[in-house]
């Protein structure tokens, strides 16, 4: 999108990204692009500053999601570079954790599919709170998975006790859930693996999740590049109000 005058209407910015003019106005109200000046008759007037901010925001959404992208852009617009970098770093850490989870679960899936007995940990079965903390979920989530037929922990009096096999099942469920699978589908996959029906369904799920991780990593890279372009634009054109490294 180019303008001979560097002045845009909402519809001009919208068309460049396949958005509606109302969406652009909504983004302005949400503070993810700068506030627009108004004409005497009340119409918004957008500039290259708004175009660059919208370009960065849309690209960031694709890789980081709406919440993180919004936090990044609002931090940029208030010259809070440390928060911008912290949000980016957090997202990359989560991406790396997802990769590590895929690798761990893929190894566990091979053992499950081959019916290799699990080796008990030094502490034996773990309680619900320990497993929930390990996965980064709530105990209520584990109980929900149990009701869906995904987990079947033993009981010690009234407390649940998760064996190493249960822990692996929970790791598989966590991975597939993050990949967008419904609980009934996850239960079916784990049942198939337990029944020695072959690693095919689970292997396909893991391959799909790896593809999604790769796609998200590429989208994050693209979003970061667009953000860097916008930060450079601000440094060139807003010398009196640069993006600062100080809060």
Coordinates of N, CA and C in Angstrom, one line a residue:
X1 N 0.8 -1.2 0.0 CA 0.0 0.0 0.0 C 0.9 1.2 0.0
X2 N 0.7 2.1 -0.9 CA 1.4 3.4 -1.0 C 0.5 4.5 -1.1
X3 N 0.9 5.6 -0.6 CA 0.1 6.9 -0.7 C 1.1 8.0 -1.2
X4 N 0.6 8.8 -2.2 CA 1.4 9.9 -2.7 C 1.6 11.0 -1.6
X5 N 0.7 11.1 -0.7 CA 0.7 12.1 0.3 C 1.0 11.6 1.7
X6 N 1.0 10.3 1.9 CA 1.2 9.8 3.2 C 0.0 10.0 4.1
X7 N -1.2 10.2 3.5 CA -2.4 10.4 4.2 C -3.4 9.3 3.8
X8 N -4.0 8.6 4.7 CA -4.9 7.5 4.4 C -6.2 7.6 5.1
X9 N -7.2 7.1 4.4 CA -8.5 6.9 5.1 C -8.5 5.5 5.8
X10 N -9.5 5.3 6.7 CA -9.5 3.9 7.3 C -9.6 2.8 6.3
X11 N -10.4 3.1 5.2 CA -10.6 2.0 4.2 C -9.3 1.7 3.5
X12 N -8.4 2.7 3.3 CA -7.1 2.5 2.7 C -6.3 1.5 3.5
X13 N -6.2 1.8 4.8 CA -5.4 0.8 5.6 C -6.1 -0.5 5.7
X14 N -7.4 -0.6 5.7 CA -8.1 -1.8 5.8 C -7.8 -2.7 4.6
X15 N -8.0 -2.2 3.4 CA -7.8 -3.0 2.2 C -6.4 -3.6 2.1
X16 N -5.4 -3.0 2.6 CA -4.1 -3.5 2.5 C -3.9 -4.8 3.3
X17 N -4.8 -5.0 4.3 CA -4.7 -6.2 5.1 C -5.9 -7.1 5.1
X18 N -6.8 -6.8 4.2 CA -8.1 -7.6 4.1 C -9.0 -7.4 5.3
X19 N -8.9 -6.2 5.9 CA -9.8 -5.9 7.1 C -10.9 -5.0 6.6
X20 N -11.8 -4.8 7.6 CA -12.8 -3.8 7.4 C -12.4 -2.4 8.0
X21 N -12.9 -1.3 7.5 CA -12.6 0.0 8.0 C -12.9 0.0 9.5
X22 N -14.0 -0.6 9.9 CA -14.4 -0.7 11.3 C -13.3 -1.4 12.2
X23 N -12.7 -2.4 11.6 CA -11.6 -3.1 12.3 C -10.5 -2.2 12.6
X24 N -10.1 -1.3 11.6 CA -9.0 -0.4 11.8 C -9.4 0.6 12.9
X25 N -10.6 1.1 12.9 CA -11.1 2.0 14.0 C -11.0 1.3 15.3
X26 N -11.4 0.0 15.3 CA -11.4 -0.7 16.6 C -10.0 -0.9 17.1
X27 N -9.0 -1.1 16.2 CA -7.6 -1.3 16.7 C -7.1 0.1 17.2
X28 N -7.6 1.2 16.6 CA -7.2 2.5 17.2 C -7.7 2.6 18.6
X29 N -9.0 2.3 18.8 CA -9.6 2.4 20.1 C -8.9 1.5 21.1
X30 N -8.5 0.4 20.6 CA -7.8 -0.6 21.5 C -6.3 -0.2 21.9
X31 N -5.8 0.8 21.2 CA -4.5 1.4 21.5 C -3.4 0.6 20.8
X32 N -3.7 -0.2 19.8 CA -2.6 -1.0 19.2 C -2.0 -0.2 17.9
X33 N -2.7 0.8 17.5 CA -2.1 1.8 16.6 C -2.3 3.2 17.1
X34 N -1.5 4.1 16.7 CA -1.7 5.5 17.3 C -3.1 6.1 17.1
X35 N -3.4 7.0 17.9 CA -4.7 7.8 17.7 C -4.6 8.6 16.5
X36 N -5.6 8.7 15.7 CA -5.6 9.5 14.5 C -6.1 10.9 14.7
X37 N -5.5 11.8 13.9 CA -6.0 13.2 13.9 C -7.4 13.2 13.2
X38 N -8.1 14.3 13.4 CA -9.5 14.4 12.8 C -9.5 15.6 11.9
X39 N -10.3 15.5 10.8 CA -10.5 16.7 10.0 C -11.6 17.6 10.7
X40 N -11.8 18.8 10.2 CA -12.8 19.6 10.8 C -14.2 19.0 10.8
X41 N -14.5 18.1 9.9 CA -15.8 17.4 9.8 C -15.8 16.1 10.6
X42 N -14.6 15.8 11.3 CA -14.6 14.7 12.2 C -14.1 13.4 11.6
X43 N -13.6 13.4 10.4 CA -13.1 12.2 9.7 C -11.7 11.9 10.2
X44 N -11.4 10.6 10.4 CA -10.0 10.3 10.8 C -9.0 10.5 9.7
X45 N -7.8 10.9 10.0 CA -6.7 11.0 9.1 C -5.6 10.2 9.5
X46 N -5.3 9.1 8.8 CA -4.2 8.2 9.1 C -2.9 8.6 8.3
X47 N -1.8 8.3 8.8 CA -0.5 8.6 8.2 C 0.3 7.3 8.0
X48 N 1.6 7.5 7.6 CA 2.5 6.4 7.5 C 2.8 5.8 8.8
X49 N 2.7 6.6 9.9 CA 2.9 6.1 11.2 C 1.8 5.0 11.5
X50 N 0.6 5.3 11.2 CA -0.5 4.4 11.5 C -0.4 3.1 10.5
X51 N 0.0 3.4 9.3 CA 0.2 2.3 8.4 C 1.2 1.3 8.9
X52 N 2.3 1.8 9.3 CA 3.4 1.0 9.9 C 3.0 0.2 11.1
X53 N 2.3 0.9 12.0 CA 1.8 0.3 13.2 C 0.9 -0.9 12.9
X54 N -0.1 -0.6 12.0 CA -1.0 -1.7 11.6 C -0.4 -2.8 11.0
X55 N 0.6 -2.5 10.1 CA 1.3 -3.6 9.4 C 2.1 -4.5 10.5
X56 N 2.7 -3.8 11.5 CA 3.4 -4.6 12.5 C 2.4 -5.4 13.4
X57 N 1.3 -4.8 13.7 CA 0.3 -5.5 14.6 C -0.3 -6.7 13.9
X58 N -0.7 -6.6 12.7 CA -1.3 -7.7 11.9 C -0.3 -8.8 11.8
X59 N 1.0 -8.5 11.5 CA 2.0 -9.5 11.4 C 2.3 -10.2 12.7
X60 N 2.3 -9.4 13.8 CA 2.5 -10.0 15.2 C 1.4 -10.9 15.6
X61 N 0.2 -10.5 15.2 CA -1.0 -11.4 15.6 C -0.8 -12.8 15.0
X62 N -0.4 -12.9 13.8 CA -0.2 -14.2 13.1 C 0.8 -15.1 13.9
X63 N 1.8 -14.5 14.5 CA 2.8 -15.4 15.2 C 2.6 -15.4 16.7
X64 N 2.1 -14.3 17.3 CA 2.1 -14.3 18.8 C 0.7 -14.3 19.3
X65 N -0.3 -14.1 18.5 CA -1.7 -14.1 19.0 C -2.1 -12.7 19.4
X66 N -3.4 -12.5 19.5 CA -4.0 -11.1 19.7 C -3.5 -10.5 21.1
X67 N -3.5 -11.3 22.1 CA -3.1 -10.8 23.4 C -1.7 -10.3 23.5
X68 N -0.8 -11.1 23.0 CA 0.6 -10.7 23.1 C 0.9 -9.6 22.1
X69 N 0.3 -9.7 20.9 CA 0.5 -8.6 19.9 C 0.0 -7.3 20.4
X70 N -1.1 -7.3 21.1 CA -1.7 -6.1 21.6 C -0.8 -5.5 22.7
X71 N -0.3 -6.3 23.6 CA 0.6 -5.9 24.6 C 1.9 -5.3 24.0
X72 N 2.4 -5.9 23.0 CA 3.6 -5.4 22.3 C 3.4 -4.1 21.7
X73 N 2.3 -3.9 21.0 CA 2.1 -2.6 20.3 C 1.8 -1.5 21.3
X74 N 1.0 -1.8 22.3 CA 0.7 -0.7 23.3 C 2.0 -0.3 24.0
X75 N 2.9 -1.3 24.2 CA 4.2 -1.0 24.9 C 5.0 -0.1 23.9
X76 N 5.0 -0.5 22.6 CA 5.8 0.3 21.7 C 5.3 1.8 21.7
X77 N 4.0 1.9 21.7 CA 3.4 3.3 21.6 C 3.6 4.1 22.8
X78 N 3.9 3.5 23.9 CA 4.2 4.3 25.1 C 5.7 4.3 25.4
X79 N 6.5 3.9 24.4 CA 8.0 3.9 24.4 C 8.5 3.0 25.5
X80 N 7.9 1.9 25.7 CA 8.4 0.9 26.7 C 9.0 -0.3 26.0
X81 N 10.2 -0.1 25.6 CA 10.9 -1.2 24.9 C 11.2 -2.4 25.7
X82 N 11.6 -2.3 27.0 CA 11.8 -3.5 27.8 C 10.6 -4.4 27.9
X83 N 9.4 -3.9 28.0 CA 8.2 -4.7 28.0 C 8.0 -5.4 26.6
X84 N 8.3 -4.7 25.6 CA 8.2 -5.3 24.2 C 9.1 -6.5 24.1
X85 N 10.3 -6.3 24.5 CA 11.3 -7.4 24.4 C 11.0 -8.6 25.4
X86 N 10.4 -8.2 26.5 CA 10.0 -9.3 27.5 C 8.9 -10.2 26.9
X87 N 7.9 -9.5 26.3 CA 6.8 -10.3 25.7 C 7.4 -11.2 24.6
X88 N 8.2 -10.7 23.7 CA 8.8 -11.5 22.7 C 9.6 -12.6 23.2
X89 N 10.4 -12.4 24.3 CA 11.2 -13.4 24.9 C 10.3 -14.5 25.5
X90 N 9.3 -14.1 26.1 CA 8.4 -15.1 26.7 C 7.8 -16.0 25.7
X91 N 7.4 -15.5 24.6 CA 6.8 -16.3 23.5 C 7.8 -17.3 22.9
X92 N 9.0 -16.8 22.8 CA 10.0 -17.7 22.2 C 10.3 -18.9 23.2
X93 N 10.3 -18.5 24.5 CA 10.6 -19.6 25.5 C 9.5 -20.6 25.5
X94 N 8.2 -20.2 25.3 CA 7.1 -21.1 25.2 C 7.2 -22.0 24.0
X95 N 7.6 -21.4 22.9 CA 7.8 -22.1 21.7 C 8.8 -23.2 21.8
X96 N 9.9 -22.9 22.5 CA 11.0 -23.9 22.7 C 10.5 -25.0 23.7
X97 N 9.7 -24.6 24.7 CA 9.1 -25.6 25.6 C 8.2 -26.6 24.8
X98 N 7.4 -26.0 23.8 CA 6.6 -26.9 23.0 C 7.4 -27.9 22.2
X99 N 8.5 -27.4 21.7 CA 9.4 -28.3 20.9 C 9.9 -29.4 21.8
X100 N 10.3 -29.1 23.0 CA 10.9 -30.1 23.9 C 9.8 -31.0 24.3
X101 N 8.5 -30.5 24.5 CA 7.4 -31.4 24.9 C 7.1 -32.4 23.8
X102 N 7.2 -32.0 22.5 CA 7.0 -32.9 21.4 C 8.0 -34.0 21.4
X103 N 9.2 -33.6 21.7 CA 10.3 -34.7 21.7 C 10.1 -35.7 22.8
X104 N 9.7 -35.1 24.0 CA 9.5 -36.0 25.1 C 8.3 -37.0 24.9
X105 N 7.2 -36.4 24.4 CA 6.0 -37.2 24.1 C 6.2 -38.2 23.0
X106 N 7.0 -37.8 22.0 CA 7.3 -38.7 20.9 C 8.0 -39.9 21.4
X107 N 9.0 -39.7 22.3 CA 9.7 -40.8 22.9 C 8.8 -41.7 23.7
X108 N 7.9 -41.0 24.5 CA 6.9 -41.8 25.3 C 6.0 -42.6 24.5
X109 N 5.6 -42.0 23.3 CA 4.6 -42.7 22.4 C 5.2 -44.0 21.9
X110 N 6.5 -43.9 21.6 CA 7.2 -45.1 21.1 C 7.1 -46.2 22.1
X111 N 7.4 -45.9 23.4 CA 7.3 -46.9 24.5 C 5.9 -47.4 24.7
X112 N 4.9 -46.5 24.6 CA 3.6 -46.9 24.8 C 3.1 -47.9 23.6
X113 N 3.5 -47.5 22.4 CA 3.0 -48.2 21.3 C 3.7 -49.6 21.2
X114 N 4.9 -49.7 21.8 CA 5.5 -51.0 21.8 C 5.2 -51.8 23.1
X115 N 4.4 -51.2 23.9 CA 4.0 -51.9 25.2 C 5.1 -52.1 26.1
X116 N 6.1 -51.2 26.0 CA 7.2 -51.3 27.0 C 6.8 -50.8 28.3
X117 N 6.9 -51.6 29.4 CA 6.5 -51.2 30.7 C 7.3 -49.9 31.1
X118 N 6.6 -49.1 31.8 CA 7.2 -47.9 32.3 C 8.1 -48.2 33.4
X119 N 9.2 -47.4 33.5 CA 10.1 -47.6 34.7 C 9.6 -46.7 35.8
X120 N 9.3 -47.2 36.9 CA 8.8 -46.3 38.0 C 9.8 -45.3 38.4
X121 N 9.4 -44.1 38.7 CA 10.3 -43.1 39.1 C 10.7 -43.3 40.6
X122 N 11.7 -42.6 41.0 CA 12.2 -42.8 42.4 C 11.2 -42.6 43.4
X123 N 10.2 -41.8 43.2 CA 9.2 -41.4 44.2 C 7.9 -42.2 43.9
X124 N 7.9 -43.1 42.9 CA 6.7 -43.8 42.6 C 5.6 -42.9 42.1
X125 N 4.3 -43.3 42.3 CA 3.2 -42.5 41.8 C 3.2 -41.1 42.4
X126 N 2.7 -40.1 41.7 CA 2.7 -38.8 42.1 C 1.2 -38.3 42.3
X127 N 1.0 -37.4 43.2 CA -0.4 -36.9 43.5 C -0.8 -35.9 42.4
X128 N -2.1 -35.5 42.4 CA -2.6 -34.7 41.4 C -1.9 -33.3 41.3
X129 N -1.6 -32.8 42.5 CA -1.0 -31.4 42.5 C 0.4 -31.4 41.8
X130 N 1.1 -32.5 42.1 CA 2.5 -32.5 41.5 C 2.4 -32.7 39.9
X131 N 1.5 -33.5 39.5 CA 1.3 -33.7 38.0 C 0.8 -32.4 37.4
X132 N -0.2 -31.8 38.0 CA -0.7 -30.6 37.5 C 0.4 -29.5 37.3
X133 N 1.2 -29.4 38.4 CA 2.3 -28.4 38.3 C 3.3 -28.8 37.2
X134 N 3.6 -30.0 37.0 CA 4.6 -30.5 36.0 C 4.1 -30.1 34.6
X135 N 2.8 -30.2 34.4 CA 2.2 -29.9 33.1 C 1.8 -28.5 32.9
X136 N 1.7 -27.7 34.0 CA 1.3 -26.3 33.9 C -0.2 -26.2 33.7
X137 N -1.0 -27.2 34.3 CA -2.4 -27.1 34.2 C -3.0 -27.1 35.6
X138 N -4.3 -27.0 35.8 CA -4.9 -27.1 37.1 C -5.3 -28.5 37.4
X139 N -5.4 -28.8 38.7 CA -6.0 -30.1 39.1 C -7.4 -30.4 38.5
X140 N -8.1 -29.3 38.3 CA -9.5 -29.4 37.8 C -9.4 -29.9 36.3
X141 N -8.3 -29.5 35.6 CA -8.2 -30.0 34.2 C -7.9 -31.5 34.2
X142 N -7.1 -32.0 35.1 CA -6.8 -33.4 35.2 C -8.0 -34.2 35.5
X143 N -8.8 -33.7 36.4 CA -10.1 -34.4 36.7 C -11.0 -34.4 35.5
X144 N -11.0 -33.3 34.8 CA -11.8 -33.3 33.5 C -11.3 -34.3 32.5
X145 N -10.0 -34.5 32.4 CA -9.5 -35.5 31.5 C -9.9 -36.9 32.0
X146 N -9.9 -37.1 33.3 CA -10.3 -38.4 33.8 C -11.7 -38.7 33.5
X147 N -12.6 -37.7 33.6 CA -14.0 -37.9 33.3 C -14.2 -38.2 31.8
X148 N -13.3 -37.7 31.0 CA -13.4 -37.9 29.5 C -12.8 -39.3 29.1
X149 N -12.2 -40.0 30.1 CA -11.7 -41.3 29.8 C -10.2 -41.3 29.3
X150 N -9.6 -40.2 29.5 CA -8.2 -40.0 29.1 C -7.2 -40.6 30.2
X151 N -7.5 -40.3 31.4 CA -6.7 -40.8 32.5 C -7.5 -41.7 33.4
X152 N -6.8 -42.6 34.1 CA -7.4 -43.5 35.0 C -6.5 -43.7 36.2
X153 N -6.3 -42.7 37.0 CA -5.4 -42.9 38.2 C -6.0 -43.8 39.2
X154 N -5.1 -44.4 40.0 CA -5.6 -45.2 41.1 C -5.9 -44.3 42.3
X155 N -6.6 -44.8 43.3 CA -7.0 -44.0 44.4 C -6.3 -44.6 45.7
X156 N -5.8 -43.7 46.5 CA -5.3 -44.0 47.8 C -6.2 -43.3 48.8
X157 N -7.1 -44.1 49.3 CA -8.2 -43.5 50.1 C -9.0 -42.6 49.1
X158 N -9.0 -41.3 49.3 CA -9.7 -40.4 48.4 C -8.8 -39.7 47.5
X159 N -7.5 -39.8 47.6 CA -6.5 -39.1 46.8 C -6.2 -39.8 45.5
X160 N -6.0 -39.1 44.4 CA -5.6 -39.7 43.2 C -4.1 -39.9 43.2
X161 N -3.6 -41.1 42.6 CA -2.2 -41.3 42.5 C -1.9 -41.7 41.1
X162 N -1.0 -40.9 40.4 CA -0.7 -41.1 39.0 C 0.6 -41.9 38.9
X163 N 0.5 -43.0 38.2 CA 1.7 -43.9 38.0 C 2.5 -43.3 36.8
X164 N 3.7 -43.8 36.6 CA 4.5 -43.3 35.4 C 3.7 -43.4 34.1
X165 N 2.9 -44.5 33.9 CA 2.1 -44.7 32.8 C 1.1 -43.5 32.7
X166 N 0.4 -43.2 33.8 CA -0.5 -42.2 33.9 C 0.1 -40.8 33.5
X167 N 1.3 -40.6 34.0 CA 2.0 -39.4 33.7 C 2.3 -39.2 32.2
X168 N 2.7 -40.3 31.6 CA 2.9 -40.2 30.1 C 1.6 -40.0 29.4
X169 N 0.5 -40.6 29.8 CA -0.8 -40.4 29.2 C -1.2 -38.9 29.3
X170 N -0.9 -38.3 30.5 CA -1.2 -36.9 30.7 C -0.3 -36.0 29.8
X171 N 0.9 -36.4 29.6 CA 1.8 -35.6 28.7 C 1.3 -35.7 27.3
X172 N 0.8 -36.9 26.9 CA 0.3 -37.0 25.5 C -1.0 -36.2 25.4
X173 N -1.9 -36.2 26.4 CA -3.1 -35.4 26.4 C -2.8 -34.0 26.3
X174 N -1.8 -33.5 27.1 CA -1.5 -32.1 27.1 C -1.0 -31.6 25.7
X175 N -0.1 -32.4 25.1 CA 0.4 -32.1 23.8 C -0.8 -32.0 22.8
X176 N -1.6 -33.0 22.7 CA -2.7 -33.1 21.8 C -3.7 -32.0 22.0
X177 N -4.0 -31.6 23.3 CA -4.9 -30.6 23.6 C -4.4 -29.2 23.1
X178 N -3.1 -29.0 23.3 CA -2.5 -27.8 22.8 C -2.5 -27.7 21.3
X179 N -2.6 -28.9 20.7 CA -2.7 -29.0 19.2 C -4.1 -28.8 18.7
X180 N -5.1 -28.6 19.6 CA -6.4 -28.3 19.2 C -7.3 -29.5 19.1
X181 N -6.9 -30.6 19.7 CA -7.7 -31.8 19.6 C -8.8 -31.8 20.7
X182 N -10.0 -32.3 20.4 CA -11.0 -32.4 21.4 C -10.7 -33.6 22.3
X183 N -11.3 -33.5 23.5 CA -11.1 -34.5 24.5 C -11.4 -36.0 24.1
X184 N -12.6 -36.1 23.3 CA -13.0 -37.4 22.9 C -12.0 -38.0 21.9
X185 N -11.4 -37.1 21.1 CA -10.4 -37.6 20.1 C -9.1 -38.0 20.8
X186 N -8.7 -37.2 21.8 CA -7.5 -37.6 22.6 C -7.7 -38.9 23.3
X187 N -8.9 -39.1 23.9 CA -9.2 -40.4 24.6 C -9.1 -41.6 23.6
X188 N -9.6 -41.4 22.4 CA -9.5 -42.4 21.4 C -8.1 -42.7 20.9
X189 N -7.3 -41.7 20.8 CA -5.9 -41.9 20.4 C -5.1 -42.7 21.5
X190 N -5.3 -42.3 22.7 CA -4.6 -43.0 23.8 C -5.1 -44.4 24.0
X191 N -6.4 -44.6 23.8 CA -7.0 -46.0 23.8 C -6.3 -46.9 22.7
X192 N -6.2 -46.3 21.5 CA -5.6 -47.0 20.4 C -4.2 -47.4 20.7
X193 N -3.4 -46.5 21.3 CA -2.0 -46.8 21.6 C -1.9 -47.8 22.7
X194 N -2.8 -47.7 23.7 CA -2.8 -48.7 24.8 C -3.2 -50.1 24.2
X195 N -4.0 -50.2 23.2 CA -4.5 -51.4 22.7 C -3.5 -52.0 21.7
X196 N -2.3 -51.4 21.6 CA -1.2 -51.8 20.6 C -1.7 -51.8 19.2
X197 N -2.6 -50.8 18.9 CA -3.1 -50.7 17.6 C -2.1 -50.0 16.6
X198 N -0.9 -49.7 17.1 CA 0.1 -49.1 16.3 C 0.2 -47.6 16.6
X199 N 1.4 -47.0 16.3 CA 1.6 -45.6 16.7 C 1.1 -44.7 15.6
X200 N 0.5 -45.2 14.6 CA 0.1 -44.3 13.5 C -0.7 -43.1 13.8
X201 N -1.9 -43.3 14.5 CA -2.7 -42.1 14.9 C -1.9 -41.1 15.7
X202 N -1.1 -41.6 16.7 CA -0.4 -40.7 17.5 C 0.8 -40.0 16.8
X203 N 1.5 -40.8 15.9 CA 2.6 -40.3 15.1 C 2.1 -39.2 14.2
X204 N 0.9 -39.3 13.6 CA 0.4 -38.3 12.8 C 0.1 -37.0 13.5
X205 N -0.5 -37.2 14.8 CA -0.7 -36.1 15.6 C 0.5 -35.3 16.0
X206 N 1.6 -36.0 16.3 CA 2.8 -35.4 16.7 C 3.4 -34.7 15.5
X207 N 3.4 -35.3 14.3 CA 3.9 -34.7 13.1 C 3.1 -33.4 12.8
X208 N 1.8 -33.4 13.0 CA 1.0 -32.2 12.7 C 1.3 -31.1 13.7
X209 N 1.6 -31.5 15.0 CA 1.9 -30.5 16.0 C 3.3 -29.9 15.7
X210 N 4.2 -30.7 15.2 CA 5.6 -30.2 14.9 C 5.4 -29.2 13.7
X211 N 4.6 -29.6 12.7 CA 4.3 -28.6 11.6 C 3.8 -27.3 12.1
X212 N 2.9 -27.4 13.1 CA 2.3 -26.2 13.6 C 3.3 -25.3 14.4
X213 N 4.2 -26.0 15.1 CA 5.2 -25.3 15.8 C 6.2 -24.6 14.8
X214 N 6.5 -25.3 13.7 CA 7.3 -24.7 12.7 C 6.6 -23.5 12.1
X215 N 5.4 -23.6 11.8 CA 4.6 -22.5 11.2 C 4.5 -21.3 12.1
X216 N 4.3 -21.6 13.4 CA 4.3 -20.5 14.4 C 5.6 -19.8 14.5
X217 N 6.7 -20.6 14.5 CA 8.0 -20.0 14.5 C 8.3 -19.1 13.4
X218 N 7.9 -19.5 12.2 CA 8.1 -18.7 11.0 C 7.2 -17.4 11.1
X219 N 6.0 -17.6 11.6 CA 5.1 -16.4 11.7 C 5.7 -15.4 12.8
X220 N 6.3 -16.0 13.9 CA 6.9 -15.1 14.9 C 8.1 -14.4 14.3
X221 N 8.8 -15.1 13.4 CA 10.0 -14.4 12.8 C 9.5 -13.3 11.9
X222 N 8.5 -13.5 11.1 CA 7.9 -12.5 10.2 C 7.4 -11.3 11.0
X223 N 6.6 -11.6 12.1 CA 6.1 -10.6 12.9 C 7.2 -9.7 13.5
X224 N 8.2 -10.3 14.0 CA 9.3 -9.6 14.6 C 10.0 -8.7 13.6
X225 N 10.1 -9.2 12.3 CA 10.7 -8.4 11.3 C 9.9 -7.1 11.0
X226 N 8.6 -7.3 11.0 CA 7.7 -6.1 10.7 C 7.8 -5.2 11.9
X227 N 7.9 -5.7 13.1 CA 8.0 -4.9 14.3 C 9.3 -4.1 14.2
X228 N 10.4 -4.7 13.8 CA 11.7 -4.1 13.7 C 11.6 -2.9 12.7
X229 N 10.9 -3.2 11.6 CA 10.7 -2.1 10.6 C 10.0 -0.9 11.2
X230 N 9.0 -1.2 12.0 CA 8.2 -0.1 12.6 C 9.0 0.7 13.6
X231 N 9.8 -0.1 14.4 CA 10.7 0.6 15.4 C 11.7 1.5 14.7
X232 N 12.2 1.0 13.6 CA 13.2 1.8 12.8 C 12.5 3.1 12.2
X233 N 11.2 2.9 11.8 CA 10.5 4.1 11.3 C 10.3 5.1 12.4
X234 N 10.0 4.6 13.6 CA 9.8 5.6 14.7 C 11.1 6.3 15.0
X235 N 12.2 5.6 15.0 CA 13.5 6.2 15.3 C 13.8 7.3 14.3
X236 N 13.4 7.0 13.0 CA 13.7 8.0 11.9 C 12.8 9.2 12.0
X237 N 11.6 9.0 12.3 CA 10.6 10.1 12.2 C 10.1 10.7 13.5
X238 N 10.5 10.1 14.6 CA 10.1 10.6 15.9 C 11.3 10.8 16.8
X239 N 12.2 11.6 16.2 CA 13.5 11.8 16.9 C 13.3 12.5 18.3
X240 N 12.1 13.2 18.3 CA 11.9 13.9 19.6 C 11.2 13.0 20.6
X241 N 10.8 11.8 20.2 CA 10.1 10.9 21.1 C 10.5 9.4 20.7
X242 N 11.8 9.1 20.8 CA 12.2 7.8 20.4 C 11.7 6.7 21.3
X243 N 11.7 5.4 20.8 CA 11.3 4.3 21.6 C 12.5 4.1 22.6
X244 N 12.2 4.2 23.8 CA 13.2 4.2 24.9 C 13.5 2.9 25.5
X245 N 14.7 2.7 26.0 CA 15.0 1.4 26.8 C 14.7 1.6 28.2
X246 N 14.2 2.8 28.6 CA 13.9 3.1 30.0 C 12.4 3.1 30.2
X247 N 12.0 2.5 31.3 CA 10.6 2.6 31.7 C 10.2 3.9 32.3

